[in-house]
């Protein structure tokens, strides 16, 4: 399936005289979706990059602007972007910027679609971030399917004499944990795409041992618009605590699976609507990613935002929304996810290697209705035991996912313990994973 | 996470900070020497890997904790003070 891009709100909203985007228009980062990825279309849609003047790099005006905008990371953790910028800008010596377009999660497409449709906006973000932190090196770690388009865009900028540090492109490794920031740094430096568990975060000691700003490419694209249009413009969409728009990969039992740009605060149902609506009655949604959280259909009414999803114990993560239809079994789907994720352990930490395998086996027994009659007590204990015990958050993500399944599908879990299953087609999967 | 774990180390009544035990999960090979030497603060999970008590090491166990750290064959077990693992962004 090729991801389709569209905007949640009307893409043909009127433009103002300069051809710049209207104050509240959508799409923002996907504004060039229909005009193509070239530099001319990019400049026509967004205008040129503003020039900033800074006396010292620790006082670069962009840091303040980003602070006022309230921009947060779109790579999964939602960390305030200005705080990272400031930490690296304050550091001594040479610094590095890494743009993370790894997007190794197999169902997620938003970063690839962004790089394909708006490579120059991403590169603007890289250029600005490098300027703000005084970086002498910029590295784009990109999923191999989009490194070509990004490379072409870099060459096009060079031909037009656009300034800034020329970014290097590194093809990303594509296994699940390869996009974790210490794994990305490790990959760039040593060609090893596993997390390091280092006590030093990249902003202290990253690529080549230098203070390194690691940001998701969507974060950088938003940053490039904040630099042009300002904080108030950025805040005209989104909510007070989560301003702006976000890219959502909408998949599963929806009519038009694809990538959509939504104002943060749009309801889950609005996002499903943008993706053409349900094609089957939904059983539940997987939000955030494979490493995300299950929410029941009562979640349709909540905002697809950190704040909206928090009461359901979920978060937007890297912007995945996957609708699972009632023909599927939530327990069986979770068993597939657990098996896949256990296999994606980077194989370094005992609790991750052995714990996730044991958890996947146990959920597998439950899915096959073969779990011993003492039910899920041991599984629940193991979920607690792996939490926080790896060098990266991989085990925590798996524990959260399985825990949410036990809560959202509790009736079905009980049925499975009693050797029954209510799904008409449990062999079907909406997850895009091999059916085991 | 308990507040004590988050703080990483706590001031003892005398004002000195007491360290916490940590395991580097990549280095640890799970042979469990630490749990044998220091069962008060280290237990093993179902797969033989150590689960350490995240609270500051009580003074009366400090010597035993140092001995367990020294005995770890992979240097995975450490005693850390707050500043050593303070990497939160300010
Ligand atoms: C297992 C794992 C996989 C991750 N994969 C990605 C990824 O593919 N792309 C990404 O941008 N961030 C990924 N992250 C998050 C990064 O570690 C990091 O937080 C992010 O790149 C920071 O950018 P941001 O502040 O702009 O969100 C992953 C994290 C974990 C724990
Ligand atoms: S927790 Fe798992 S995925 Fe993360 S570094 Fe350790 S073994 Fe690798
Ligand atoms: S002694 Fe060291 S290597 Fe052995 S289990 Fe304890 S921490 Fe791990």
Coordinates of C-alpha atoms and ligand atoms in Angstrom, one line a residue:
Chain A
X1 CA 0.0 0.0 0.0
X2 CA 1.4 3.3 -0.9
X3 CA 0.8 6.0 1.7
X4 CA -1.4 8.7 0.6
X5 CA -1.1 12.2 1.8
X6 CA -3.9 14.6 2.3
X7 CA -4.8 17.2 4.8
X8 CA -7.4 16.9 7.4
X9 CA -8.8 20.4 6.7
X10 CA -9.5 21.7 3.2
X11 CA -6.2 21.8 1.3
X12 CA -7.5 24.4 -1.1
X13 CA -8.0 27.1 1.6
X14 CA -7.4 30.5 0.1
X15 CA -3.9 31.9 0.2
X16 CA -3.1 35.5 1.0
X17 CA -1.5 38.0 -1.4
X18 CA 2.1 36.9 -1.1
X19 CA 1.2 33.4 -1.8
X20 CA 2.1 32.5 1.8
X21 CA -0.1 30.3 3.8
X22 CA -3.2 31.7 5.5
X23 CA -3.0 32.1 9.2
X24 CA -5.0 29.1 10.1
X25 CA -4.6 27.0 7.0
X26 CA -4.0 23.4 6.8
X27 CA -1.9 21.7 5.6
X28 CA 1.2 23.2 7.0
X29 CA 4.2 20.9 6.7
X30 CA 2.4 19.1 3.8
X31 CA 1.6 22.3 2.0
X32 CA 3.6 21.2 -1.1
X33 CA 1.7 17.8 -1.3
X34 CA 0.2 18.7 -4.7
X35 CA 2.9 21.0 -6.1
X36 CA 5.9 18.6 -5.9
X37 CA 9.1 18.3 -3.9
X38 CA 11.2 20.8 -5.9
X39 CA 12.8 23.9 -4.5
X40 CA 10.8 26.3 -6.7
X41 CA 7.5 24.8 -5.4
X42 CA 8.8 24.9 -1.9
X43 CA 9.8 28.6 -2.1
X44 CA 6.4 29.4 -3.7
X45 CA 4.5 27.8 -0.9
X46 CA 6.6 28.9 2.1
X47 CA 8.8 31.8 1.0
X48 CA 12.5 32.2 1.7
X49 CA 14.1 31.4 5.0
X50 CA 14.4 34.5 7.3
X51 CA 17.9 35.5 8.3
X52 CA 18.7 35.6 12.0
X53 CA 21.5 37.5 13.6
X54 CA 23.0 36.3 16.8
X55 CA 25.9 37.8 18.6
X56 CA 26.6 34.6 20.6
X57 CA 25.2 31.2 19.7
X58 CA 23.8 30.6 23.2
X59 CA 21.6 33.6 22.5
X60 CA 20.3 32.6 19.1
X61 CA 16.9 34.2 18.7
X62 CA 15.4 31.0 17.2
X63 CA 15.7 29.3 20.6
X64 CA 13.4 31.9 22.1
X65 CA 11.0 31.7 19.2
X66 CA 10.7 28.0 19.4
X67 CA 10.2 28.3 23.2
X68 CA 7.3 30.6 22.7
X69 CA 5.8 28.4 20.0
X70 CA 5.6 25.5 22.4
X71 CA 6.9 23.0 19.7
X72 CA 7.4 19.5 21.1
X73 CA 9.2 16.6 19.5
X74 CA 7.3 14.5 17.0
X75 CA 9.6 11.4 17.2
X76 CA 7.6 9.8 20.0
X77 CA 8.5 11.3 23.4
X78 CA 7.1 14.8 22.9
X79 CA 10.0 16.6 24.5
X80 CA 10.1 20.4 24.3
X81 CA 12.2 21.2 21.4
X82 CA 13.5 24.6 22.7
X83 CA 15.1 22.9 25.8
X84 CA 17.1 20.6 23.6
X85 CA 18.2 23.4 21.3
X86 CA 19.2 25.5 24.3
X87 CA 21.2 22.7 25.9
X88 CA 23.2 22.1 22.8
X89 CA 23.6 25.8 22.0
X90 CA 25.0 26.3 25.5
X91 CA 27.6 23.5 25.2
X92 CA 31.2 24.2 24.5
X93 CA 33.1 23.4 21.3
X94 CA 31.8 22.0 18.0
X95 CA 28.3 20.6 17.9
X96 CA 26.4 18.3 15.6
X97 CA 22.8 18.2 14.4
X98 CA 21.2 14.8 13.6
X99 CA 17.9 14.7 11.8
X100 CA 16.1 11.4 12.5
X101 CA 14.2 10.0 9.6
X102 CA 14.8 6.4 10.5
X103 CA 11.1 5.5 11.0
X104 CA 11.9 1.8 11.3
X105 CA 8.4 1.0 12.6
X106 CA 6.9 -1.0 9.7
X107 CA 3.4 0.6 9.9
X108 CA 4.5 4.2 10.3
X109 CA 4.8 6.2 7.2
X110 CA 4.6 9.9 8.3
X111 CA 8.3 10.7 8.2
X112 CA 8.8 9.0 4.8
X113 CA 5.8 10.8 3.3
X114 CA 7.1 14.1 4.7
X115 CA 10.6 13.6 3.3
X116 CA 9.1 12.7 -0.1
X117 CA 6.6 15.6 -0.3
X118 CA 8.6 18.3 1.5
X119 CA 12.3 17.5 1.6
X120 CA 13.2 21.2 1.5
X121 CA 11.2 22.0 4.5
X122 CA 13.0 19.3 6.4
X123 CA 16.3 20.6 5.1
X124 CA 15.3 24.2 6.1
X125 CA 14.8 22.8 9.6
X126 CA 18.2 21.1 9.6
X127 CA 19.8 24.3 8.4
X128 CA 18.1 26.5 11.0
X129 CA 18.8 24.0 13.9
X130 CA 22.5 23.8 12.8
X131 CA 22.7 27.6 12.8
X132 CA 20.9 27.9 16.2
X133 CA 23.3 25.5 17.9
X134 CA 26.4 26.5 16.0
X135 CA 26.8 23.0 14.4
X136 CA 29.7 22.4 12.1
X137 CA 28.2 19.0 11.0
X138 CA 24.7 18.0 10.1
X139 CA 23.7 14.4 9.5
X140 CA 20.4 13.1 8.1
X141 CA 19.8 9.5 9.0
X142 CA 17.1 8.5 6.6
X143 CA 15.1 5.4 5.9
X144 CA 16.7 3.9 2.7
X145 CA 13.5 4.5 0.7
X146 CA 13.8 8.3 1.2
X147 CA 17.5 9.0 1.3
X148 CA 17.5 9.4 -2.5
X149 CA 14.9 12.2 -2.6
X150 CA 16.7 14.0 0.3
X151 CA 20.0 13.7 -1.5
X152 CA 18.5 15.2 -4.6
X153 CA 17.1 18.1 -2.6
X154 CA 20.5 18.7 -1.0
X155 CA 22.2 18.8 -4.4
X156 CA 19.4 21.2 -5.7
X157 CA 20.1 23.6 -2.8
X158 CA 23.8 23.5 -3.5
X159 CA 23.2 24.4 -7.2
X160 CA 21.1 27.3 -6.1
X161 CA 23.8 28.5 -3.7
X162 CA 21.6 28.1 -0.6
X163 CA 23.8 28.4 2.5
X164 CA 24.4 26.5 5.6
X165 CA 26.3 23.4 6.6
X166 CA 25.8 20.8 3.8
X167 CA 24.1 17.8 5.5
X168 CA 25.5 14.3 5.0
X169 CA 23.0 11.5 4.3
X170 CA 23.3 8.2 6.1
X171 CA 21.0 5.3 5.2
X172 CA 19.3 4.3 8.4
X173 CA 19.3 0.7 9.7
X174 CA 15.8 -0.6 9.5
X175 CA 15.2 -2.8 12.5
X176 CA 12.7 -1.6 15.1
X177 CA 15.0 -0.1 17.7
X178 CA 17.4 1.5 15.1
X179 CA 15.6 4.9 15.5
X180 CA 16.3 5.3 19.2
X181 CA 18.6 8.2 19.6
X182 CA 21.6 6.5 21.1
X183 CA 21.3 3.8 18.4
X184 CA 21.2 6.5 15.7
X185 CA 24.4 8.1 17.1
X186 CA 26.0 4.7 17.4
X187 CA 25.1 4.0 13.8
X188 CA 26.6 7.2 12.5
X189 CA 29.8 6.8 14.5
X190 CA 30.4 3.0 14.5
X191 CA 28.0 1.4 12.1
X192 CA 26.3 -0.4 15.0
X193 CA 22.5 0.4 15.1
X194 CA 21.9 -0.7 18.7
X195 CA 21.2 1.5 21.7
X196 CA 24.3 2.1 23.9
X197 CA 22.6 2.7 27.2
X198 CA 25.1 5.5 27.7
X199 CA 24.6 7.6 30.8
X200 CA 25.3 10.6 28.6
X201 CA 22.5 11.7 26.4
X202 CA 23.3 12.9 22.9
X203 CA 23.0 16.5 23.9
X204 CA 26.0 16.0 26.2
X205 CA 28.0 13.5 24.2
X206 CA 26.7 12.4 20.8
X207 CA 28.2 12.0 17.3
X208 CA 32.0 12.0 17.5
X209 CA 31.7 12.6 21.2
X210 CA 30.3 16.1 20.6
X211 CA 27.1 17.7 21.9
X212 CA 24.5 16.6 19.4
X213 CA 21.0 17.7 18.8
X214 CA 18.9 14.7 17.7
X215 CA 15.5 15.7 16.4
X216 CA 12.8 13.9 14.4
X217 CA 12.4 15.3 10.8
X218 CA 8.8 16.3 11.4
X219 CA 9.9 18.4 14.4
X220 CA 12.5 20.1 12.2
X221 CA 9.9 20.8 9.5
X222 CA 7.6 22.5 12.0
X223 CA 10.7 24.4 13.3
X224 CA 11.2 25.8 9.8
X225 CA 7.7 27.2 9.7
X226 CA 8.0 28.6 13.2
X227 CA 11.1 30.5 12.0
X228 CA 9.2 31.9 9.1
X229 CA 5.8 32.7 10.6
X230 CA 6.4 33.1 14.3
X231 CA 5.1 31.6 17.5
X232 CA 1.6 33.1 17.4
X233 CA 1.0 31.8 13.9
X234 CA 2.1 28.3 15.1
X235 CA -0.2 28.5 18.0
X236 CA -3.2 29.4 15.8
X237 CA -3.8 25.7 15.4
X238 CA -3.6 23.0 18.1
X239 CA -4.3 23.4 21.8
X240 CA -2.8 25.6 24.5
X241 CA -0.6 22.8 25.8
X242 CA 0.1 21.1 22.5
X243 CA 0.2 23.8 19.8
X244 CA 0.4 23.2 16.1
X245 CA -0.3 20.3 13.8
X246 CA 0.9 16.8 13.7
X247 CA 1.3 14.1 11.0
X248 CA -0.8 11.0 11.6
X249 CA -0.4 7.6 9.9
X250 CA -3.9 6.3 9.8
X251 CA -4.2 2.6 9.0
X252 CA -6.2 -0.6 9.5
X253 CA -9.9 -0.8 8.7
X254 CA -10.2 2.7 7.2
X255 CA -11.2 3.5 3.6
X256 CA -8.1 5.5 2.7
X257 CA -5.1 4.5 4.7
X258 CA -2.4 7.2 4.6
X259 CA -0.7 10.1 6.2
X260 CA -2.8 13.1 7.2
X261 CA -1.9 16.4 8.8
X262 CA -4.2 17.3 11.7
X263 CA -4.5 20.2 14.1
X264 CA -3.6 18.8 17.5
X265 CA -6.8 18.4 19.4
X266 CA -8.7 16.9 16.5
X267 CA -10.7 13.9 17.7
X268 CA -9.8 10.3 16.9
X269 CA -13.0 10.2 14.9
X270 CA -12.0 13.3 12.9
X271 CA -8.7 11.6 11.9
X272 CA -10.6 8.4 10.9
X273 CA -13.0 10.6 8.9
X274 CA -10.1 12.2 7.1
X275 CA -8.9 8.7 6.2
X276 CA -12.3 8.1 4.6
X277 CA -14.0 6.6 7.6
X278 CA -14.3 3.1 8.9
X279 CA -14.8 0.2 6.5
X280 CA -15.9 -2.1 9.3
X281 CA -17.2 -1.7 12.8
X282 CA -14.1 -0.9 15.0
X283 CA -13.2 -3.1 17.9
X284 CA -10.4 -0.9 19.2
X285 CA -7.6 1.3 18.1
X286 CA -3.9 0.9 18.4
X287 CA -2.5 4.4 19.0
X288 CA 1.2 5.5 19.0
X289 CA 2.6 2.6 17.1
X290 CA 3.3 -1.1 17.5
X291 CA 4.9 0.1 20.7
X292 CA 1.8 2.0 21.6
X293 CA -1.4 1.5 23.5
X294 CA -4.8 -0.1 22.8
X295 CA -7.8 2.1 23.4
X296 CA -11.4 1.0 23.2
X297 CA -14.0 2.6 20.9
X298 CA -15.0 5.0 23.7
X299 CA -11.7 6.7 22.6
X300 CA -13.3 7.8 19.3
X301 CA -14.5 11.0 21.0
X302 CA -11.3 12.0 22.6
X303 CA -8.7 14.3 21.1
X304 CA -5.8 12.6 19.3
X305 CA -3.3 14.4 21.6
X306 CA -1.2 13.7 24.6
X307 CA -3.7 15.4 26.8
X308 CA -6.8 13.8 25.2
X309 CA -5.3 10.3 25.3
X310 CA -3.7 10.5 28.7
X311 CA -6.9 9.5 30.6
X312 CA -7.0 6.3 28.5
X313 CA -3.4 5.6 29.4
X314 CA -2.3 6.3 25.9
X315 CA -0.2 8.9 24.0
X316 CA 0.1 9.9 20.3
X317 CA 3.7 8.5 20.2
X318 CA 4.9 8.9 16.7
X319 CA 1.4 9.6 15.4
X320 CA 0.0 6.2 14.5
X321 CA -3.7 5.5 14.6
X322 CA -4.7 2.0 13.6
X323 CA -8.3 0.8 13.5
X324 CA -8.9 -2.9 14.2
X325 CA -12.3 -4.2 13.1
X326 CA -14.6 -6.5 15.2
X327 CA -13.9 -9.4 12.9
X328 CA -10.4 -9.6 14.5
X329 CA -9.5 -10.7 18.0
X330 CA -7.7 -8.2 20.1
X331 CA -5.9 -10.9 22.1
X332 CA -4.6 -12.6 18.9
X333 CA -3.5 -9.3 17.4
X334 CA -1.6 -8.5 20.6
X335 CA 0.1 -11.9 20.5
X336 CA 1.3 -11.1 17.0
X337 CA 2.6 -7.7 18.2
X338 CA 4.3 -9.2 21.2
X339 CA 6.0 -11.9 19.0
X340 CA 7.2 -9.3 16.5
X341 CA 8.5 -6.9 19.2
X342 CA 10.3 -9.6 21.1
X343 CA 12.1 -10.5 17.9
X344 CA 13.1 -6.9 17.5
X345 CA 15.1 -6.8 20.8
X346 CA 18.6 -5.7 20.0
X347 CA 19.7 -8.7 21.9
X348 CA 21.9 -6.9 24.4
X349 CA 20.0 -6.8 27.7
X350 CA 19.0 -10.0 29.5
X351 CA 15.6 -8.8 30.8
X352 CA 14.7 -7.6 27.2
X353 CA 15.9 -10.8 25.5
X354 CA 14.5 -13.3 27.8
X355 CA 11.7 -11.4 29.4
X356 CA 10.1 -10.3 26.1
X357 CA 10.4 -13.8 24.7
X358 CA 8.7 -15.2 27.8
X359 CA 6.0 -12.5 27.6
X360 CA 5.4 -13.2 23.9
X361 CA 5.2 -17.0 24.6
X362 CA 2.7 -16.4 27.4
X363 CA 0.5 -14.1 25.3
X364 CA 0.7 -16.6 22.5
X365 CA -0.6 -19.3 24.8
X366 CA -3.4 -17.0 25.8
X367 CA -4.2 -16.3 22.1
X368 CA -4.3 -20.0 21.3
X369 CA -6.5 -20.5 24.4
X370 CA -3.9 -22.8 26.0
X371 CA -2.9 -20.7 29.0
X372 CA -3.1 -22.6 32.3
X373 CA -6.2 -21.9 34.4
X374 CA -4.3 -19.6 36.8
X375 CA -4.8 -17.1 34.1
X376 CA -2.7 -14.1 33.6
X377 CA -1.1 -13.6 37.0
X378 CA 2.4 -14.7 35.9
X379 CA 2.1 -12.6 32.7
X380 CA 1.2 -9.5 34.8
X381 CA 4.2 -10.1 37.1
X382 CA 6.6 -10.4 34.1
X383 CA 5.3 -7.1 32.6
X384 CA 6.2 -5.4 35.9
X385 CA 9.6 -7.1 35.9
X386 CA 10.8 -6.0 32.5
X387 CA 9.7 -2.5 32.9
X388 CA 12.6 -0.1 33.0
X389 CA 15.2 -2.9 32.9
X390 CA 16.7 -2.4 29.5
X391 CA 19.3 0.0 28.2
X392 CA 16.6 1.6 26.1
X393 CA 12.8 1.9 26.5
X394 CA 12.0 -1.1 24.3
X395 CA 10.9 -3.4 27.1
X396 CA 8.9 -0.6 28.7
X397 CA 7.0 -0.1 25.4
X398 CA 6.2 -3.8 25.1
X399 CA 5.0 -3.9 28.7
X400 CA 2.8 -0.9 28.2
X401 CA 1.3 -2.4 25.0
X402 CA 0.5 -5.8 26.6
X403 CA -0.9 -4.2 29.7
X404 CA -3.2 -2.0 27.7
X405 CA -4.4 -5.2 25.9
X406 CA -5.2 -6.9 29.2
X407 CA -7.3 -3.8 30.2
X408 CA -9.1 -3.0 26.9
X409 CA -9.8 -6.6 26.0
X410 CA -10.4 -7.9 29.5
X411 CA -13.6 -9.8 28.6
X412 CA -11.9 -11.4 25.6
X413 CA -8.9 -12.3 27.8
X414 CA -11.3 -14.0 30.3
X415 CA -12.9 -15.9 27.4
X416 CA -9.6 -17.1 26.2
X417 CA -8.7 -18.3 29.7
X418 CA -12.0 -20.2 29.5
X419 CA -10.9 -21.7 26.1
X420 CA -13.2 -19.5 24.0
X421 CA -12.9 -16.6 21.6
X422 CA -15.7 -14.3 20.4
X423 CA -14.0 -13.0 17.2
X424 CA -15.5 -14.4 13.9
X425 CA -12.2 -14.2 12.1
X426 CA -9.3 -14.4 14.6
X427 CA -6.9 -15.5 11.8
X428 CA -7.4 -12.1 10.2
X429 CA -5.0 -9.2 11.1
X430 CA -5.4 -5.5 10.7
X431 CA -1.8 -4.8 11.8
X432 CA 0.2 -5.6 8.6
X433 CA 2.2 -8.3 10.5
X434 CA 2.6 -11.8 9.3
X435 CA -0.2 -14.0 10.6
X436 CA 1.3 -16.6 12.9
Chain B
X1 CA 9.2 5.3 40.4
X2 CA 9.6 6.3 44.1
X3 CA 10.9 9.8 44.8
X4 CA 14.0 8.3 46.2
X5 CA 14.8 6.5 42.9
X6 CA 14.2 9.7 41.0
X7 CA 16.5 11.7 43.2
X8 CA 19.1 9.1 42.6
X9 CA 20.8 9.7 45.9
X10 CA 19.6 11.0 49.1
X11 CA 21.2 13.1 51.8
X12 CA 21.8 11.1 54.9
X13 CA 21.3 12.7 58.3
X14 CA 25.0 13.6 58.3
X15 CA 24.5 15.6 55.1
X16 CA 26.5 13.2 52.9
X17 CA 24.8 11.8 49.9
X18 CA 24.4 8.0 49.9
X19 CA 24.8 6.3 46.5
X20 CA 22.4 4.0 44.7
X21 CA 23.1 0.6 43.1
X22 CA 22.7 0.4 39.4
X23 CA 23.1 -2.4 36.8
X24 CA 24.2 -1.7 33.3
X25 CA 21.9 -4.2 31.5
X26 CA 24.1 -4.4 28.4
X27 CA 27.2 -5.4 30.4
X28 CA 25.5 -7.7 32.9
X29 CA 25.7 -11.4 32.0
X30 CA 23.3 -12.5 34.7
X31 CA 25.4 -14.9 36.6
X32 CA 24.0 -13.5 39.8
X33 CA 27.1 -13.2 42.0
X34 CA 25.7 -9.8 43.2
X35 CA 22.5 -11.4 44.4
X36 CA 24.5 -14.0 46.3
X37 CA 26.7 -11.4 48.0
X38 CA 24.0 -8.8 48.6
X39 CA 20.6 -10.5 48.9
X40 CA 19.3 -7.5 51.0
X41 CA 19.4 -5.2 47.9
X42 CA 19.6 -7.5 44.8
X43 CA 17.1 -10.2 43.8
X44 CA 17.1 -12.2 40.6
X45 CA 14.2 -12.2 38.1
X46 CA 12.8 -15.4 36.6
X47 CA 15.6 -15.4 34.0
X48 CA 18.5 -14.9 36.5
X49 CA 19.1 -11.2 35.9
X50 CA 19.5 -8.9 38.9
X51 CA 16.7 -6.5 40.1
X52 CA 18.3 -3.9 42.3
X53 CA 16.7 -1.9 45.0
X54 CA 16.7 1.6 43.6
X55 CA 16.8 3.4 47.0
X56 CA 19.9 4.9 48.5
X57 CA 22.1 2.1 50.0
X58 CA 21.6 2.1 53.8
X59 CA 24.9 2.9 55.6
X60 CA 25.0 -0.5 57.3
X61 CA 25.1 -2.2 53.9
X62 CA 27.6 0.2 52.2
X63 CA 30.6 -2.1 52.8
X64 CA 28.7 -5.2 51.4
X65 CA 27.5 -3.2 48.4
X66 CA 31.1 -2.1 47.6
X67 CA 32.2 -5.7 47.9
X68 CA 29.4 -6.8 45.4
X69 CA 30.4 -4.1 43.0
X70 CA 34.0 -5.2 43.2
X71 CA 33.0 -8.9 42.6
X72 CA 30.9 -8.3 39.5
X73 CA 32.9 -10.0 36.7
X74 CA 31.6 -7.6 34.0
X75 CA 31.7 -4.3 35.8
X76 CA 28.0 -4.1 35.3
X77 CA 27.1 -3.4 38.9
X78 CA 27.9 0.2 40.0
X79 CA 27.4 2.5 42.9
X80 CA 26.4 5.9 41.5
X81 CA 26.0 9.3 43.0
X82 CA 23.3 11.6 41.8
X83 CA 25.6 13.8 39.6
X84 CA 26.9 10.7 37.8
X85 CA 23.6 9.9 36.2
X86 CA 22.1 13.3 36.2
X87 CA 21.5 13.7 32.5
X88 CA 18.0 15.2 32.5
X89 CA 17.8 18.4 30.4
X90 CA 17.5 21.4 32.6
Ligands
LIG1 C1 12.7 1.9 20.4 C2 12.7 3.3 19.9 C3 12.6 3.6 18.6 C4 12.6 4.9 18.1 N1 12.5 5.2 16.8 C5 12.5 6.5 16.4 C6 12.4 6.8 15.0 O1 12.4 5.9 14.1 N2 12.4 8.1 14.6 C7 12.5 9.1 15.5 O2 12.5 10.3 15.1 N3 12.6 8.9 16.8 C8 12.6 7.6 17.3 N4 12.7 7.3 18.6 C9 12.8 8.5 19.6 C10 14.2 9.0 19.6 O3 14.9 8.3 20.6 C11 14.3 10.5 19.9 O4 13.6 10.7 21.1 C12 13.8 11.4 18.9 O5 14.4 11.2 17.6 C13 14.0 12.8 19.3 O6 13.4 13.7 18.4 P1 12.2 14.7 18.8 O7 12.6 15.4 20.1 O8 12.2 15.7 17.7 O9 11.0 13.9 18.9 C14 12.7 6.0 19.1 C15 12.7 5.7 20.4 C16 12.7 4.4 20.9 C17 12.8 4.1 22.4
LIG2 S1 16.5 -3.0 26.1 FE1 16.4 -4.4 24.4 S2 16.3 -3.2 22.6 FE2 17.0 -1.9 24.2 S3 19.2 -2.0 24.1 FE3 18.6 -3.5 25.6 S4 18.4 -5.4 24.3 FE4 18.5 -3.7 22.9
LIG3 S1 27.4 -9.9 39.3 FE1 27.4 -8.4 37.7 S2 27.2 -9.6 35.8 FE2 26.6 -10.9 37.5 S3 24.4 -10.7 37.7 FE3 25.3 -9.2 39.1 S4 25.4 -7.3 37.9 FE4 25.1 -9.0 36.4

